[in-house]
PDB file of C-alpha atoms in Angstrom:
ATOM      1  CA  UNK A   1     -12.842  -4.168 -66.256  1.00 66.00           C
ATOM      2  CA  UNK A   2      -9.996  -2.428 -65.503  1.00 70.00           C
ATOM      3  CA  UNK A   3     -10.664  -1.579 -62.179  1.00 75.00           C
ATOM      4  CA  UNK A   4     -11.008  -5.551 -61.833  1.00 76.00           C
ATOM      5  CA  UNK A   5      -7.969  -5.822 -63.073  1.00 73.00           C
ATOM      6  CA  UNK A   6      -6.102  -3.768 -60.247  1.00 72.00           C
ATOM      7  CA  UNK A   7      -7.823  -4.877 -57.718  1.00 67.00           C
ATOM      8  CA  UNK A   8      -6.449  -8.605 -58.535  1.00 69.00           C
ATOM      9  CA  UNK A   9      -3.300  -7.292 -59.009  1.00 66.00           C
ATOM     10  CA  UNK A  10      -2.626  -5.600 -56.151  1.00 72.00           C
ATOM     11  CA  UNK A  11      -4.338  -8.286 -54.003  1.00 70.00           C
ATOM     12  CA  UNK A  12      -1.996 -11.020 -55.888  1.00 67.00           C
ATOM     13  CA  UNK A  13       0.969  -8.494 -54.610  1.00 69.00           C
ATOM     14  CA  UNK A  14      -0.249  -8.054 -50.952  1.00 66.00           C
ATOM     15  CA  UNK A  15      -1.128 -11.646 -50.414  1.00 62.00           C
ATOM     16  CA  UNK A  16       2.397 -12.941 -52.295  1.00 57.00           C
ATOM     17  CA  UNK A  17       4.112 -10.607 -49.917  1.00 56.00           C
ATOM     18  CA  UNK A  18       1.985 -12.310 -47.148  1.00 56.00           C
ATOM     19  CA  UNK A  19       3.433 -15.840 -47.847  1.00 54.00           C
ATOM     20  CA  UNK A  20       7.434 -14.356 -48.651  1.00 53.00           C
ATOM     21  CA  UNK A  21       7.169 -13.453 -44.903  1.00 58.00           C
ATOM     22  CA  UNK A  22       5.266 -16.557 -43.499  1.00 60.00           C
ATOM     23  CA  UNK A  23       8.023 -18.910 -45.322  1.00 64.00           C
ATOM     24  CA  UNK A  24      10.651 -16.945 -43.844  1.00 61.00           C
ATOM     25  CA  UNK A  25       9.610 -17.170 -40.607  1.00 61.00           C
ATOM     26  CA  UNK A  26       8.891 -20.648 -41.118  1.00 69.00           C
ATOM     27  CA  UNK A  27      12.828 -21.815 -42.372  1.00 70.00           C
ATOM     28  CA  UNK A  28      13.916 -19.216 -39.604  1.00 70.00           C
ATOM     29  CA  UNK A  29      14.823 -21.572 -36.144  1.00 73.00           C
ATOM     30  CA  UNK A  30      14.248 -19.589 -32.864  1.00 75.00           C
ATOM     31  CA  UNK A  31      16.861 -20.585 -30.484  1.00 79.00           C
ATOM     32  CA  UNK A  32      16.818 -20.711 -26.684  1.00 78.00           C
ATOM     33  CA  UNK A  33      18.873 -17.623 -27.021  1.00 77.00           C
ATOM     34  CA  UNK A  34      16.597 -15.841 -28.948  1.00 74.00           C
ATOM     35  CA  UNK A  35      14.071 -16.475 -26.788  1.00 76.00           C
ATOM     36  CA  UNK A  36      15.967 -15.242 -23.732  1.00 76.00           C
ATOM     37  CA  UNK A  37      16.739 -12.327 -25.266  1.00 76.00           C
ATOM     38  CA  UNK A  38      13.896 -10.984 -27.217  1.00 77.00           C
ATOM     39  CA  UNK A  39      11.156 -11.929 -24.636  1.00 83.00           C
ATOM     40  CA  UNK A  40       9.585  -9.715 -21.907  1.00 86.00           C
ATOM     41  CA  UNK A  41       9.494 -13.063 -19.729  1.00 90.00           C
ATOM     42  CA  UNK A  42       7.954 -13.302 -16.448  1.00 94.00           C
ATOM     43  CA  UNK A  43      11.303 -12.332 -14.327  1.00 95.00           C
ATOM     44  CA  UNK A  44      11.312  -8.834 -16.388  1.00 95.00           C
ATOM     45  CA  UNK A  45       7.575  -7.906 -16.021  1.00 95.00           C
ATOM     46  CA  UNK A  46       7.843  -8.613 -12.390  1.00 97.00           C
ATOM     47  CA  UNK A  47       9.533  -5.369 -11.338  1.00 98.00           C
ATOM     48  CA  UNK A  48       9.633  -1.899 -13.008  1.00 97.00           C
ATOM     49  CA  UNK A  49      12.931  -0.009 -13.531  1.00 96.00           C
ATOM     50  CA  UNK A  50      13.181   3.948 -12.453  1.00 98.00           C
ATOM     51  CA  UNK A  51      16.516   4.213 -12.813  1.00 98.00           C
ATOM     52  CA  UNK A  52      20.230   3.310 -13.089  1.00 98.00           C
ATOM     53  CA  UNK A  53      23.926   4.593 -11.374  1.00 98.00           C
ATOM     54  CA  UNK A  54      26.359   3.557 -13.606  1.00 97.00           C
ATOM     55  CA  UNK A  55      29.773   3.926 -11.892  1.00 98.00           C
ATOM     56  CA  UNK A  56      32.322   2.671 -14.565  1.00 98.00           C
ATOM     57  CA  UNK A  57      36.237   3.283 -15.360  1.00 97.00           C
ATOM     58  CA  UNK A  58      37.188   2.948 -19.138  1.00 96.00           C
ATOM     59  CA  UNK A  59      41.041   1.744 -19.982  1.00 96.00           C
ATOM     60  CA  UNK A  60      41.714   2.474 -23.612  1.00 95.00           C
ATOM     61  CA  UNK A  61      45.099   0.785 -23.564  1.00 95.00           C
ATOM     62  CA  UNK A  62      43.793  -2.515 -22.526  1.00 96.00           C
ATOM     63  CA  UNK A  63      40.407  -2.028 -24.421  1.00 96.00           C
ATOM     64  CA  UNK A  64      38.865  -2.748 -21.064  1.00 97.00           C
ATOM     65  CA  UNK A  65      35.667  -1.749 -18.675  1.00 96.00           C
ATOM     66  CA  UNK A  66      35.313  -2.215 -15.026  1.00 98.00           C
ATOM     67  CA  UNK A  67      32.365  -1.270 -12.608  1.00 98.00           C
ATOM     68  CA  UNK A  68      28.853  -1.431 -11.219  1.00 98.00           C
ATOM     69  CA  UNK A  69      25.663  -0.649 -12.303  1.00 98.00           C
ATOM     70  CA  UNK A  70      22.782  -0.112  -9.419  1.00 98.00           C
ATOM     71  CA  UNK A  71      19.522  -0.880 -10.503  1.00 98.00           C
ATOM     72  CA  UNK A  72      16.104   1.331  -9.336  1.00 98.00           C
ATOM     73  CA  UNK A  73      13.387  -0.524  -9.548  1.00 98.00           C
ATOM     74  CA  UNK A  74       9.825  -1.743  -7.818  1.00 98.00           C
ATOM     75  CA  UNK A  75       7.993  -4.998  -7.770  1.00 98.00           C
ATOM     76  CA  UNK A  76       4.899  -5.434  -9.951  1.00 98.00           C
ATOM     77  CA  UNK A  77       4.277  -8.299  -7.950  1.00 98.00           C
ATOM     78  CA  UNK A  78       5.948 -10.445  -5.124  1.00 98.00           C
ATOM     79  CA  UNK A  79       9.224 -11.485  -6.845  1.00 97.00           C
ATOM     80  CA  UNK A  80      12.153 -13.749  -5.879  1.00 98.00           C
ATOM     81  CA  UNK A  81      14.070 -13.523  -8.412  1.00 98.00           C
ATOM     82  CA  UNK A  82      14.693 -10.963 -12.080  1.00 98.00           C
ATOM     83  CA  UNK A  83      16.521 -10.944 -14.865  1.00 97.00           C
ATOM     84  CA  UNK A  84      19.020  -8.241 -16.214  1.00 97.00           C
ATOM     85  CA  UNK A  85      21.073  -8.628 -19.074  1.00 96.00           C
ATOM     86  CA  UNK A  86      24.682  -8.843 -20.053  1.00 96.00           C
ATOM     87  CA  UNK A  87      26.956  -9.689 -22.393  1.00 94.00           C
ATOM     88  CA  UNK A  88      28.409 -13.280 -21.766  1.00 94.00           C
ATOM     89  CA  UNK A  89      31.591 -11.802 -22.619  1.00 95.00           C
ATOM     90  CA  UNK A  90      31.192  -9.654 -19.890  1.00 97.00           C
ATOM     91  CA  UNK A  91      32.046 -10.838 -16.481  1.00 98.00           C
ATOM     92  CA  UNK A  92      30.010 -10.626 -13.307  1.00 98.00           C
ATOM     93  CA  UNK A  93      32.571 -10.180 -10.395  1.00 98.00           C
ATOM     94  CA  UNK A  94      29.114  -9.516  -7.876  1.00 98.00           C
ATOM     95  CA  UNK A  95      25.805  -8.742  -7.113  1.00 99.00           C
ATOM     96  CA  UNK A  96      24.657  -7.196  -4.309  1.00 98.00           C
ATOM     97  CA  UNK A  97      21.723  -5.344  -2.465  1.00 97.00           C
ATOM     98  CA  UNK A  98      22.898  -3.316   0.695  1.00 93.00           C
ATOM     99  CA  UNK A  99      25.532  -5.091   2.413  1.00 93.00           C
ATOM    100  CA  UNK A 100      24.070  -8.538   1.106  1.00 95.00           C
ATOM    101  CA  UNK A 101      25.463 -10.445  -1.823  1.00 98.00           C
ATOM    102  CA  UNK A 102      23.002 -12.008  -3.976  1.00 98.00           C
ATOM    103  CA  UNK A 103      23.142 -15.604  -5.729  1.00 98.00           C
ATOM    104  CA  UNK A 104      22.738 -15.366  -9.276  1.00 98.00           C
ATOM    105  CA  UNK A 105      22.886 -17.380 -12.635  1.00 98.00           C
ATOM    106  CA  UNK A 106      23.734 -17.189 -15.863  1.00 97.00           C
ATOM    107  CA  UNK A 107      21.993 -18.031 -19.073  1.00 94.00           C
ATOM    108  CA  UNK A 108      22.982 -16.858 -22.179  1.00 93.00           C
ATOM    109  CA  UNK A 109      23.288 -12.825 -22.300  1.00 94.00           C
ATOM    110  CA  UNK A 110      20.903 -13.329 -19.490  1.00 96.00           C
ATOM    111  CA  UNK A 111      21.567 -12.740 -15.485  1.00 97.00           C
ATOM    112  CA  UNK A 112      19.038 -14.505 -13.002  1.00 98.00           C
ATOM    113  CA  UNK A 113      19.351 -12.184  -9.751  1.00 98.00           C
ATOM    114  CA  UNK A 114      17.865 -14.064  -6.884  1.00 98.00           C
ATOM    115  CA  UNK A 115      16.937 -12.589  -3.455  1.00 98.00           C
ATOM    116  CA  UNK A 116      16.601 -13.784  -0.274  1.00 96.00           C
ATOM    117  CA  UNK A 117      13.249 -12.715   0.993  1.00 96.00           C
ATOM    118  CA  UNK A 118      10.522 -11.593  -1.520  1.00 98.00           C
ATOM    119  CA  UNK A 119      10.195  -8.629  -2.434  1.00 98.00           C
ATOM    120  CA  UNK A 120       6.275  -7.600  -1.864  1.00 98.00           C
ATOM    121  CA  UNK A 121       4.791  -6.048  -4.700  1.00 98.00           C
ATOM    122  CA  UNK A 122       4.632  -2.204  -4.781  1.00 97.00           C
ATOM    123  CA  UNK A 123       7.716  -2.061  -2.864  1.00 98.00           C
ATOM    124  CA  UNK A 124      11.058  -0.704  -4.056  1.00 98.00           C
ATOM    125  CA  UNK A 125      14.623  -2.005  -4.586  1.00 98.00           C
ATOM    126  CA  UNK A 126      17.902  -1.564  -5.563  1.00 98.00           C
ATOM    127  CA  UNK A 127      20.936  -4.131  -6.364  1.00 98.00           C
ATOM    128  CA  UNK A 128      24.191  -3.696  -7.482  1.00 99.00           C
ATOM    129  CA  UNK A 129      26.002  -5.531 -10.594  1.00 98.00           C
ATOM    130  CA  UNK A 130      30.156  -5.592 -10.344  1.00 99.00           C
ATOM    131  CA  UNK A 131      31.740  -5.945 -13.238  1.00 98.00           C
ATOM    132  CA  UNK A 132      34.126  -5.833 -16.362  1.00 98.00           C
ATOM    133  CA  UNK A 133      35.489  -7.531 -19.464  1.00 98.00           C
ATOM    134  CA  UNK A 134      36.396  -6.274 -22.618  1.00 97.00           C
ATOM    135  CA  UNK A 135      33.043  -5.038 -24.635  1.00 96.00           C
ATOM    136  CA  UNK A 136      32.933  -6.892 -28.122  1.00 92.00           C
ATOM    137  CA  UNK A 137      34.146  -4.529 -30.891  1.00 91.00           C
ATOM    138  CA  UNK A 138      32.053  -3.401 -33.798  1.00 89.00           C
ATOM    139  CA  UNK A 139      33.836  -4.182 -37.234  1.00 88.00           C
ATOM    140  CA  UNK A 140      32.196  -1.655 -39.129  1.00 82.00           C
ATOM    141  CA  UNK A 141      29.766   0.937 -36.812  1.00 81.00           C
ATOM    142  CA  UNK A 142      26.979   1.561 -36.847  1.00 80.00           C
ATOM    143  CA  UNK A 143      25.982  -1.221 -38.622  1.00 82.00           C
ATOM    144  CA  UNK A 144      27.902  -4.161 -36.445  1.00 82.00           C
ATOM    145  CA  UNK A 145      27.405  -3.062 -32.707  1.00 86.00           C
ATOM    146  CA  UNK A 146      29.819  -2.850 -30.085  1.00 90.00           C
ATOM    147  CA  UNK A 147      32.698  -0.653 -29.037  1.00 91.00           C
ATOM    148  CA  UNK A 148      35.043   1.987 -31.478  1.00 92.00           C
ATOM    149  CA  UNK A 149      38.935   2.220 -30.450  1.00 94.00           C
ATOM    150  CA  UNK A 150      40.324   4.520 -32.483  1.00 93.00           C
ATOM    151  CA  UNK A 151      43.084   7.507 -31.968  1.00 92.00           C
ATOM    152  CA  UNK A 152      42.578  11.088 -33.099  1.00 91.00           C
ATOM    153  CA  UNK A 153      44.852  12.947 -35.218  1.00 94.00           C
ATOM    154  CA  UNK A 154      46.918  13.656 -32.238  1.00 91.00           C
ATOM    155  CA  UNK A 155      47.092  10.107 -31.416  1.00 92.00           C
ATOM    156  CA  UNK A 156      44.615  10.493 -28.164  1.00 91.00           C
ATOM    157  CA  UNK A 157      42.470   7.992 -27.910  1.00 92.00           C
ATOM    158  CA  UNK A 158      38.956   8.058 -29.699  1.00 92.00           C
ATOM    159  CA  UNK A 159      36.451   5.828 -28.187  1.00 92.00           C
ATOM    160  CA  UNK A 160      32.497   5.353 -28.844  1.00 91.00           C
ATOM    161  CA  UNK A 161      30.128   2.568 -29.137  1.00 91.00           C
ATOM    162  CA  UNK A 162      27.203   1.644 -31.703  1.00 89.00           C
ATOM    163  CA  UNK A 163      24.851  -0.083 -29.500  1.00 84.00           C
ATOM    164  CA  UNK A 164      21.032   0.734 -31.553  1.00 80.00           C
ATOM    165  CA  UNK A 165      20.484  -2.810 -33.334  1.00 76.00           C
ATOM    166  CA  UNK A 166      22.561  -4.700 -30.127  1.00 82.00           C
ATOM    167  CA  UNK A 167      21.542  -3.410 -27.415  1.00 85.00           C
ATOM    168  CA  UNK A 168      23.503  -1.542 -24.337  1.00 89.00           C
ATOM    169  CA  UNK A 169      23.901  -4.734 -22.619  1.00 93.00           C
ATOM    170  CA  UNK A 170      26.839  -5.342 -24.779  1.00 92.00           C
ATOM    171  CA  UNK A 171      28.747  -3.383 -22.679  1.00 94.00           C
ATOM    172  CA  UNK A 172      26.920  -2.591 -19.358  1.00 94.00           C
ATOM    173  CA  UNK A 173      24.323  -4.663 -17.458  1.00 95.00           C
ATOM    174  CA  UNK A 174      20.625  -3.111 -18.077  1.00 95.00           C
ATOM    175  CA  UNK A 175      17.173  -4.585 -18.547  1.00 96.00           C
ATOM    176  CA  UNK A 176      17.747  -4.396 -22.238  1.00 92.00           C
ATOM    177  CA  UNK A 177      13.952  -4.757 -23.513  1.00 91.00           C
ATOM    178  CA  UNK A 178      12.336  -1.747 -25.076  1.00 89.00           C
ATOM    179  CA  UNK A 179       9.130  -2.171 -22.800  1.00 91.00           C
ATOM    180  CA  UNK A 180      10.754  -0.998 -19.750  1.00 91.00           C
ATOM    181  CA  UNK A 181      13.231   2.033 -20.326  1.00 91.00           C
ATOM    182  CA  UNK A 182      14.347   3.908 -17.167  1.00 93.00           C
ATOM    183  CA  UNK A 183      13.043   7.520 -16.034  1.00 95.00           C
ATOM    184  CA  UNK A 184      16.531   8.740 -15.622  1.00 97.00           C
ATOM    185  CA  UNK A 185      20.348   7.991 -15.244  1.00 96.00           C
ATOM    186  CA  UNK A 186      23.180   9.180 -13.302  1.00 97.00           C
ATOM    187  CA  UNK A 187      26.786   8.726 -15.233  1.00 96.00           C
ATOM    188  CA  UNK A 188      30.199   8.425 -14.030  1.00 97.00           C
ATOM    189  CA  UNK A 189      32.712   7.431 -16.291  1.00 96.00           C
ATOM    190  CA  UNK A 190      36.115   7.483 -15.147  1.00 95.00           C
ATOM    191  CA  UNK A 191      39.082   7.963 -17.901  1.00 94.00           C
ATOM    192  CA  UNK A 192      42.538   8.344 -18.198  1.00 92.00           C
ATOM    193  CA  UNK A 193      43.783  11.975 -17.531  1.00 91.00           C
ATOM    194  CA  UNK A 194      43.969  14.141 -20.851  1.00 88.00           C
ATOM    195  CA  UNK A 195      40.579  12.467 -22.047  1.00 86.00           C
ATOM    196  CA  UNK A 196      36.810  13.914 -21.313  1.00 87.00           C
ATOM    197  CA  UNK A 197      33.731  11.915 -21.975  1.00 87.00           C
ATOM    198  CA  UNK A 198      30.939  13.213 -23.425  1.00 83.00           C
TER     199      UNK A 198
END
C-alpha cells in the first residue's frame, strides 16, 4: 500500500512536470529570428568548418572593432551559397574569396554568402568577412553577454567579453552553432601600445 502510494506520487510529479514544460513551450512564440539563429539550416550543414584567421584591431577609446575573419571550410555537398553569423550591429564592409568579392545578404544576425560557381562537394574553401562596429556591451557579465570596458587601477584599459549564453558572433563573424566547432584558430589582435592581449 505504501509502495502504491509512491509510485502515484512520484508519477503525479513527473507527469505534472511534463505538462509545466509543454504549456511553456506552447505560450512561448518562435520568431523568424529564432529560427535563424538556433537552426542548423541547410546553408550551415552544407560545408564543414576547419578553421578560422581572425585578423582584428581593438580601439578601447572608441569602444570599437575592425577586421576580417577567413573562414576554412569544405563542402558537404555542391553549395552556392552558406550562412555565417553576425551581429546586426556589426557591420559587413566585404566579403571576399581570393581576389573575388562575393554578393551577400543579410537576415537577422544571419549573413547569406553567395558564390559564383559551386563549390563541388568534398572540395575546400576559404572567404574572407571585413568588418567592424562597436560589439554590444554586457550590463552585468557573465550573465548578459557582450563586451567589458573597464580601466585597471592604473587607469589602463581592462577589456574582456562574456560571450557563453550569446554566442561569439556578437562580436566576430563565425558559424555560431555548436554542431560545427572549428579544429583550430590562428589570433591576431592588434591593441594600442602599453596593452597585451591574452
Amino acid at each position: 500500500m505504501l509502495r502504491t502510494f509512491w509510485l502515484l506520487l512520484i508519477f503525479m510529479i513527473l507527469g505534472g512536470s511534463t505538462f509545466a514544460q509543454i504549456e511553456y513551450f506552447e505560450r512561448y512564440a518562435f520568431t523568424d529570428k529564432d529560427s535563424v539563429r538556433g537552426t542548423y539550416g541547410p546553408l550551415r550543414s552544407n560545408y564543414d568548418l576547419h578553421s578560422y584567421d581572425m585578423d582584428i584591431t581593438i580601439d578601447p577609446e572608441r569602444r570599437f572593432l575592425s577586421g576580417a575573419i577567413t573562414f576554412h571550410a569544405s563542402a558537404t555537398e555542391d553549395l552556392k551559397k552558406v550562412q555565417a553569423d553576425l551581429y546586426e550591429n556589426m557591420d559587413v564592409l566585404a566579403i571576399t574569396s581570393g581576389k573575388n568579392e562575393l554578393k551577400y545578404t543579410r537576415l537577422f544576425n544571419a549573413i547569406y554568402v553567395e558564390f559564383p560557381k559551386t563549390v563541388k562537394s568534398g572540395s575546400n574553401f576559404s572567404f574572407t568577412i571585413q568588418y567592424q562596429g562597436k560589439p554590444r556591451e554586457a550590463r552585468n557579465a557573465p550573465w548578459d553577454g557582450g563586451f567589458v570596458w573597464k580601466k585597471d587601477l592604473d587607469d589602463n584599459p581592462w577589456i574582456g567579453v562574456a560571450c557563453e549564453g550569446d554566442g561569439a558572433s556578437l562580436w566576430w563573424p563565425c558559424k555560431d552553432h555548436p554542431l560545427d566547432e572549428p579544429d583550430s584558430m590562428h589570433i591576431k589582435i592588434a591593441v594600442p601600445n602599453g596593452l597585451t592581449c591574452v
